[in-house]
Short mmCIF file of C-alpha atoms in Angstrom, two decimals:
data_model
loop_
_atom_site.label_atom_id
_atom_site.label_comp_id
_atom_site.label_asym_id
_atom_site.label_seq_id
_atom_site.Cartn_x
_atom_site.Cartn_y
_atom_site.Cartn_z
CA MET R 1075 0.00 0.00 0.00
CA LYS R 1076 1.26 3.47 -0.89
CA PHE R 1077 0.85 6.49 1.35
CA TYR R 1078 0.66 10.06 0.06
CA PRO R 1079 1.16 13.29 2.04
CA TYR R 1080 -1.90 14.85 0.41
CA LYS R 1081 -5.52 14.02 -0.33
CA ARG R 1082 -6.34 11.72 -3.22
CA LEU R 1083 -9.32 9.90 -4.66
CA ASN R 1084 -9.98 6.50 -3.11
CA ARG R 1085 -11.00 4.80 -6.37
CA THR R 1086 -9.24 4.32 -9.68
CA VAL R 1087 -9.61 5.76 -13.17
CA THR R 1088 -11.22 3.52 -15.80
CA LEU R 1089 -9.54 3.69 -19.21
CA ARG R 1090 -11.04 2.29 -22.41
CA VAL R 1091 -10.00 2.13 -26.05
CA THR R 1092 -12.96 3.12 -28.23
CA SER R 1093 -11.45 2.89 -31.73
CA ALA R 1094 -8.17 2.60 -33.61
CA SER R 1095 -6.93 3.48 -37.08
CA LEU R 1096 -3.70 3.28 -39.06
CA LYS R 1097 -2.18 6.01 -41.19
CA LEU R 1098 -0.56 4.39 -44.25
CA SER R 1099 2.48 5.58 -46.19
CA ASP R 1100 0.29 6.99 -48.98
CA GLY R 1101 -1.51 9.25 -46.51
CA SER R 1102 -4.73 7.22 -46.39
CA ARG R 1103 -6.19 5.96 -43.13
CA ASP R 1104 -7.46 2.45 -42.39
CA HIS R 1105 -10.04 2.34 -39.60
CA LEU R 1106 -9.55 -0.95 -37.79
CA ASP R 1107 -12.36 -3.31 -36.89
CA THR R 1108 -13.33 -3.71 -33.23
CA SER R 1109 -11.55 -7.09 -33.27
CA ALA R 1110 -8.28 -5.11 -33.20
CA TYR R 1111 -8.75 -4.37 -29.51
CA SER R 1112 -10.12 -6.30 -26.56
CA VAL R 1113 -11.52 -4.63 -23.47
CA PRO R 1114 -11.36 -7.75 -21.24
CA GLN R 1115 -7.73 -8.34 -22.28
CA ARG R 1116 -6.93 -4.59 -22.36
CA THR R 1117 -4.90 -5.07 -25.52
CA VAL R 1118 -4.67 -3.31 -28.89
CA ALA R 1119 -3.25 -5.40 -31.75
CA LEU R 1120 -2.11 -3.02 -34.49
CA GLY R 1121 -0.99 -5.87 -36.75
CA VAL R 1122 -4.56 -7.05 -37.25
CA ALA R 1123 -4.88 -5.35 -40.65
CA GLN R 1124 -1.56 -6.87 -41.80
CA HIS R 1125 -0.25 -3.60 -43.23
CA GLU R 1126 3.51 -3.44 -43.62
CA ASP R 1127 3.57 0.23 -44.60
CA TRP R 1128 1.70 1.97 -41.79
CA VAL R 1129 3.32 5.11 -40.41
CA SER R 1130 1.33 5.82 -37.26
CA ALA R 1131 -1.73 4.67 -35.37
CA ARG R 1132 -4.37 6.80 -33.71
CA ILE R 1133 -5.99 5.23 -30.68
CA ASP R 1134 -9.15 6.91 -29.41
CA LEU R 1135 -9.62 6.77 -25.64
CA SER R 1136 -12.27 7.33 -23.01
CA ALA R 1137 -11.55 7.68 -19.30
CA THR R 1138 -13.99 7.74 -16.39
CA LEU R 1139 -12.98 9.42 -13.14
CA PRO R 1140 -14.31 8.19 -9.80
CA PRO R 1141 -16.98 10.21 -7.98
CA GLY R 1142 -15.77 13.39 -6.31
CA ALA R 1143 -13.07 14.22 -8.83
CA ALA R 1144 -14.71 17.33 -10.26
CA THR R 1145 -16.95 18.54 -7.42
CA PRO R 1146 -16.77 22.25 -6.50
CA ASP R 1147 -15.60 21.47 -2.95
CA ALA R 1148 -12.79 19.10 -4.02
CA PRO R 1149 -9.46 19.77 -2.22
CA TRP R 1150 -7.64 20.39 -5.52
CA SER R 1151 -7.78 22.57 -8.61
CA ASP R 1152 -6.50 22.60 -12.20
CA LEU R 1153 -7.74 19.04 -12.76
CA ARG R 1154 -6.26 17.29 -15.80
CA VAL R 1155 -6.51 13.75 -17.14
CA LEU R 1156 -3.49 12.39 -18.98
CA ALA R 1157 -3.01 9.35 -21.19
CA VAL R 1158 0.53 8.02 -20.89
CA LEU R 1159 2.12 5.57 -23.35
CA THR R 1160 5.41 4.01 -22.20
CA ASP R 1161 7.72 1.70 -24.14
CA GLY R 1162 10.42 0.08 -22.03
CA GLU R 1163 12.31 -1.31 -25.04
CA THR R 1164 12.74 2.03 -26.81
CA ASN R 1165 12.68 4.11 -23.61
CA LEU R 1166 9.94 6.32 -25.03
CA ARG R 1167 7.17 8.08 -23.10
CA THR R 1168 4.28 9.90 -24.78
CA VAL R 1169 1.82 12.01 -22.76
CA VAL R 1170 -1.39 13.61 -24.06
CA ASP R 1171 -4.20 15.54 -22.37
CA LEU R 1172 -7.72 14.15 -22.55
CA ARG R 1173 -10.71 16.52 -22.78
CA GLN R 1174 -13.62 16.65 -20.36
CA ASP R 1175 -16.78 15.69 -22.26
CA ALA R 1176 -18.90 18.31 -20.45
CA PRO R 1177 -18.43 20.68 -17.47
CA GLY R 1178 -18.48 18.64 -14.28
CA SER R 1179 -18.56 15.33 -16.20
CA LYS R 1180 -16.65 12.26 -15.00
CA GLU R 1181 -16.06 11.30 -18.65
CA TRP R 1182 -12.92 12.44 -20.48
CA SER R 1183 -11.91 11.52 -24.03
CA GLY R 1184 -9.19 12.05 -26.60
CA SER R 1185 -6.65 10.18 -28.70
CA ILE R 1186 -2.98 9.29 -28.71
CA GLU R 1187 -0.70 8.82 -31.71
CA VAL R 1188 1.59 5.79 -31.85
CA LEU R 1189 4.50 6.26 -34.30
CA ARG R 1190 5.53 2.98 -35.92
CA ASP R 1191 9.26 3.79 -35.92
CA ASP R 1192 9.21 4.50 -32.17
CA HIS R 1193 8.11 1.00 -31.13
CA VAL R 1194 9.31 -2.54 -31.76
CA GLY R 1195 6.81 -4.59 -29.74
CA ARG R 1196 4.60 -3.75 -26.81
CA ALA R 1197 3.96 -0.45 -25.04
CA THR R 1198 1.98 0.24 -21.88
CA LEU R 1199 -0.95 2.67 -21.86
CA VAL R 1200 -2.37 4.16 -18.63
CA ALA R 1201 -4.40 7.18 -17.53
CA GLN R 1202 -3.70 9.55 -14.65
CA ALA R 1203 -5.71 12.30 -13.04
CA VAL R 1204 -3.45 15.12 -11.84
CA ALA R 1205 -4.22 18.40 -10.10
CA THR R 1206 -2.86 21.17 -7.93
CA VAL R 1207 -3.04 20.01 -4.30
CA ASP R 1208 -1.77 22.11 -1.37
CA GLU R 1209 -0.40 24.57 -3.94
CA VAL R 1210 1.74 21.88 -5.55
CA ARG R 1211 1.01 21.39 -9.26
CA GLY R 1212 0.90 18.09 -11.08
CA ARG R 1213 0.16 15.81 -8.15
CA ALA R 1214 -1.42 12.48 -9.08
CA ILE R 1215 -4.79 12.10 -7.38
CA ALA R 1216 -5.91 8.90 -9.17
CA GLU R 1217 -4.75 6.51 -11.87
CA THR R 1218 -5.75 3.35 -13.67
CA ASP R 1219 -5.45 0.12 -11.74
CA ASP R 1220 -4.84 -2.05 -14.82
CA HIS R 1221 -2.89 -0.84 -17.84
CA TRP R 1222 -3.60 -1.41 -21.52
CA THR R 1223 -1.05 -3.03 -23.84
CA VAL R 1224 -0.46 -1.61 -27.33
CA ASP R 1225 1.21 -4.22 -29.53
CA VAL R 1226 2.47 -2.88 -32.86
CA VAL R 1227 2.97 -6.32 -34.46
CA ALA R 1228 0.34 -8.67 -32.97
CA GLU R 1229 -2.50 -9.72 -35.28
CA GLU R 1230 -4.99 -10.41 -32.50
CA PRO R 1231 -5.49 -8.95 -28.99
CA LEU R 1232 -4.48 -12.07 -27.04
CA GLY R 1233 -7.53 -14.01 -28.18
CA GLY R 1234 -10.20 -11.64 -26.88
CA LEU R 1235 -12.40 -12.86 -24.06
CA ARG R 1236 -10.68 -15.80 -22.41
CA LEU R 1237 -12.87 -18.81 -21.80
CA ASP R 1238 -12.87 -20.69 -18.51
CA VAL R 1239 -13.52 -24.18 -19.85
CA LYS R 1240 -14.45 -27.12 -17.63
CA GLN R 1241 -15.05 -30.64 -18.90
CA THR R 1242 -17.47 -33.02 -17.21
CA SER R 1243 -20.04 -35.70 -17.92
CA PHE R 1244 -23.37 -33.89 -17.94
CA SER R 1245 -25.29 -37.08 -17.24
CA LYS R 1246 -23.11 -38.14 -14.28
CA SER R 1247 -21.92 -34.80 -12.92
CA ALA R 1248 -22.23 -33.99 -9.23
CA ARG R 1249 -23.71 -30.71 -10.46
CA GLU R 1250 -27.24 -32.05 -10.70
CA TRP R 1251 -28.47 -29.08 -12.70
CA LEU R 1252 -26.32 -30.30 -15.63
CA HIS R 1253 -28.37 -33.49 -15.96
CA ALA R 1254 -31.10 -31.57 -17.78
CA TYR R 1255 -28.61 -30.69 -20.54
CA ALA R 1256 -27.24 -34.19 -21.11
CA ASP R 1257 -27.72 -33.99 -24.90
CA ALA R 1258 -25.93 -30.63 -25.30
CA PRO R 1259 -22.24 -30.54 -26.35
CA TRP R 1260 -21.65 -27.48 -24.17
CA ILE R 1261 -23.46 -24.80 -22.20
CA VAL R 1262 -22.42 -21.43 -20.79
CA ASP R 1263 -22.73 -20.69 -17.08
CA ALA R 1264 -22.69 -16.91 -16.54
CA SER R 1265 -23.87 -17.01 -12.92
CA GLY R 1266 -20.44 -17.04 -11.31
CA ARG R 1267 -17.70 -14.48 -10.87
CA VAL R 1268 -16.42 -15.27 -14.37
CA PRO R 1269 -18.26 -16.96 -17.27
CA THR R 1270 -17.61 -20.68 -17.64
CA VAL R 1271 -18.08 -23.00 -20.61
CA MET R 1272 -19.11 -26.46 -19.45
CA VAL R 1273 -18.05 -29.08 -22.04
CA ASN R 1274 -19.97 -32.36 -22.11
CA THR R 1275 -17.56 -35.32 -22.18
CA ASP R 1276 -20.50 -37.62 -22.99
CA VAL R 1277 -20.24 -36.48 -26.62
CA GLU R 1278 -17.76 -38.99 -28.05
CA GLY R 1279 -14.59 -37.47 -29.48
CA PHE R 1280 -15.64 -33.90 -28.69
CA SER R 1281 -13.18 -33.32 -25.84
CA ASP R 1282 -10.30 -34.73 -27.91
CA LEU R 1283 -11.13 -32.35 -30.75
CA LEU R 1284 -11.23 -29.36 -28.41
CA GLY R 1285 -8.08 -30.23 -26.49
CA GLY R 1286 -5.95 -31.68 -29.26
CA ASP R 1287 -3.26 -30.03 -31.36
CA GLY R 1288 -4.63 -31.37 -34.62
CA ARG R 1289 -3.47 -30.16 -38.00
CA GLY R 1290 -5.24 -29.51 -41.25
CA VAL R 1291 -9.01 -29.65 -41.21
CA GLU R 1292 -9.12 -30.72 -37.55
CA SER R 1293 -7.42 -27.50 -36.49
CA LYS R 1294 -9.92 -25.48 -38.54
CA ILE R 1295 -12.87 -27.28 -36.95
CA HIS R 1296 -11.29 -26.68 -33.54
CA GLU R 1297 -11.07 -22.96 -34.35
CA MET R 1298 -14.72 -22.87 -35.43
CA LEU R 1299 -15.88 -24.61 -32.26
CA VAL R 1300 -13.93 -22.24 -30.04
CA SER R 1301 -15.33 -19.21 -31.88
CA GLN R 1302 -18.86 -20.59 -31.48
CA MET R 1303 -18.26 -21.08 -27.76
CA ALA R 1304 -16.90 -17.54 -27.53
CA THR R 1305 -20.01 -16.24 -29.32
CA ASP R 1306 -22.21 -18.02 -26.79
CA VAL R 1307 -20.16 -16.56 -23.94
CA TRP R 1308 -20.42 -12.98 -25.26
CA VAL R 1309 -24.20 -13.34 -25.61
CA ALA R 1310 -24.56 -14.90 -22.16
CA VAL R 1311 -22.46 -12.33 -20.31
CA PHE R 1312 -24.22 -9.46 -22.08
CA HIS R 1313 -27.62 -10.74 -20.96
CA SER R 1314 -26.27 -11.45 -17.47
CA ALA R 1315 -24.88 -7.92 -17.17
CA VAL R 1316 -27.97 -6.05 -18.40
CA GLY R 1317 -30.22 -8.27 -16.31
CA ASP R 1318 -28.57 -7.27 -13.04
CA LEU R 1319 -27.89 -3.55 -13.42
CA GLU R 1320 -27.81 -1.14 -10.49
CA ILE R 1321 -30.33 1.65 -11.07
CA GLU R 1322 -29.93 5.29 -10.00
CA PRO R 1323 -32.83 7.06 -8.21
CA ASP R 1324 -33.72 8.79 -11.49
CA GLY R 1325 -34.04 5.41 -13.21
CA SER R 1326 -30.73 5.54 -15.09
CA PRO R 1327 -28.72 2.29 -15.22
CA VAL R 1328 -25.18 2.23 -13.83
CA PHE R 1329 -22.31 0.42 -15.54
CA PRO R 1330 -21.03 -2.52 -13.48
CA THR R 1331 -17.51 -1.88 -12.17
CA ASP R 1332 -16.20 -5.40 -12.87
CA TRP R 1333 -15.57 -7.34 -16.09
CA GLN R 1334 -19.29 -7.23 -16.89
CA GLY R 1335 -19.10 -3.47 -17.25
CA GLU R 1336 -16.10 -3.75 -19.56
CA VAL R 1337 -17.90 -6.33 -21.71
CA LEU R 1338 -20.91 -4.02 -21.99
CA ARG R 1339 -18.72 -1.10 -23.03
CA GLU R 1340 -17.13 -3.25 -25.72
CA MET R 1341 -20.37 -4.68 -27.16
CA LEU R 1342 -22.71 -1.68 -26.91
CA PRO R 1343 -21.25 0.20 -29.92
CA ASP R 1344 -22.36 -2.72 -32.10
CA VAL R 1345 -25.65 -3.26 -30.25
CA VAL R 1346 -26.73 0.40 -30.44
CA PRO R 1347 -24.54 1.93 -33.17
CA GLY R 1348 -24.09 5.66 -33.32
CA SER R 1349 -24.76 6.28 -29.61
CA HIS R 1350 -22.41 7.02 -26.74
CA VAL R 1351 -22.08 3.97 -24.49
CA GLU R 1352 -23.92 5.69 -21.64
CA GLU R 1353 -26.93 6.45 -23.86
CA ALA R 1354 -26.66 3.00 -25.47
CA LEU R 1355 -26.95 1.36 -22.04
CA ARG R 1356 -30.01 3.48 -21.24
CA GLN R 1357 -31.63 2.42 -24.52
CA VAL R 1358 -30.92 -1.26 -23.89
CA HIS R 1359 -32.29 -0.98 -20.35
CA ARG R 1360 -35.47 0.76 -21.55
CA ARG R 1361 -36.05 -1.90 -24.18
CA ARG R 1362 -35.44 -4.77 -21.77
CA THR R 1363 -37.75 -3.40 -19.08
CA GLY R 1364 -40.29 -1.74 -21.40
CA ASP R 1365 -43.11 -3.01 -23.55
CA SER R 1366 -41.31 -3.24 -26.88
CA GLY R 1367 -37.97 -3.32 -28.65
CA TRP R 1368 -36.18 -6.02 -26.64
CA VAL R 1369 -36.87 -8.89 -29.08
CA GLU R 1370 -35.74 -6.80 -32.06
CA LEU R 1371 -32.48 -6.03 -30.24
CA GLN R 1372 -31.47 -9.70 -30.05
CA THR R 1373 -30.15 -9.66 -33.61
CA ARG R 1374 -27.79 -6.77 -32.78
CA ILE R 1375 -26.63 -8.52 -29.59
CA HIS R 1376 -25.84 -11.69 -31.51
CA TYR R 1377 -24.08 -9.67 -34.22
CA ALA R 1378 -21.92 -7.95 -31.61
CA ALA R 1379 -21.05 -11.34 -30.09
CA VAL R 1380 -20.14 -12.84 -33.48
CA ARG R 1381 -17.80 -9.95 -34.24
CA ARG R 1382 -16.04 -10.16 -30.89
CA ALA R 1383 -15.66 -13.95 -31.15
CA GLY R 1384 -14.03 -13.77 -34.58
CA ALA R 1385 -16.57 -16.21 -36.01
CA SER R 1386 -16.25 -14.93 -39.60
CA LYS R 1387 -12.49 -15.42 -39.59
CA ALA R 1388 -12.82 -18.93 -38.14
CA LEU R 1389 -15.41 -19.87 -40.77
CA SER R 1390 -13.27 -18.48 -43.61
CA ASN R 1391 -10.25 -20.44 -42.39
CA ALA R 1392 -12.30 -23.64 -42.18
CA LEU R 1393 -13.72 -23.22 -45.69
CA ARG R 1394 -10.26 -22.46 -47.07
CA GLY R 1395 -8.92 -25.60 -45.41
CA LEU R 1396 -11.71 -27.72 -46.91
CA GLN R 1397 -11.09 -26.26 -50.37
CA GLN R 1398 -7.38 -27.04 -50.12
CA MET R 1399 -8.16 -30.60 -48.99
CA ASN R 1400 -10.60 -31.10 -51.89
CA ARG R 1401 -8.05 -29.85 -54.38
CA GLY R 1402 -5.49 -32.24 -52.91
CA ASP R 1403 -7.88 -35.20 -53.22
CA GLY R 1404 -8.57 -34.34 -56.82
CA ALA R 1405 -4.92 -34.05 -57.77
#
């Protein structure tokens, strides 16, 4: 535990990546898909577009300060929120100011430029709230608890949402509630602290396919199965999160502070496109608790889950593998 000789905020700053784009050598800009960054893994993979000639990347950010940061009676002044990118390999440190979205708002946003020639691998991205405290300028009053990683070469952000996979016989499991799902190859349990995929070992050969290091078509099928499981997990955790929201006295929903909140922030731009995540959450809550609109929203929720799970890429790889195998058989 650290001790400071001045007053600070008791809670941390939440930092999110909201979009990313690459500036190419010809001056054009490639806006990266949301699969380039993962909120649960806090990673940006700038190699996802497989460009060899990109010059710089612009990463758009959003930071949320804890309550009490911008109140009129706060024991500090000159409040600023900084995004700090640090690369230990090149000994480079880049600092930019974020902008307050509205007077008195806890939300701050901005962007940071990552120059390709300045980095060789991974850099660390954090946010800090600094202010003048006891007439001393630039004192840190809060910061992020977990940093983001910006990887200039990786083609995927560490696999996105990690799956906690447990294998058991559904028909013989000591978890009696699994008996009702004895004919299912897997189910998702989103009731615990983290989502869990329960794999049914009663399905012959299924566990071997999931756990093996097969080559050729087997590896492609393995990839498809994992992406399908990931899709199910994204859908399940989204429904779990919106079904257990804390509600303000004025009826506004509050983002969860754990991984569920981060998952919502990542999926909502695809579920309610064109809206800020705060407004998107209000719309989803109104539709879920209101008289209409919730059923129609299921398509967008599934679409958001498919994108985050990389299902299209897994399907393309599987089809390409089958085509190659067919060509080989016909040779």
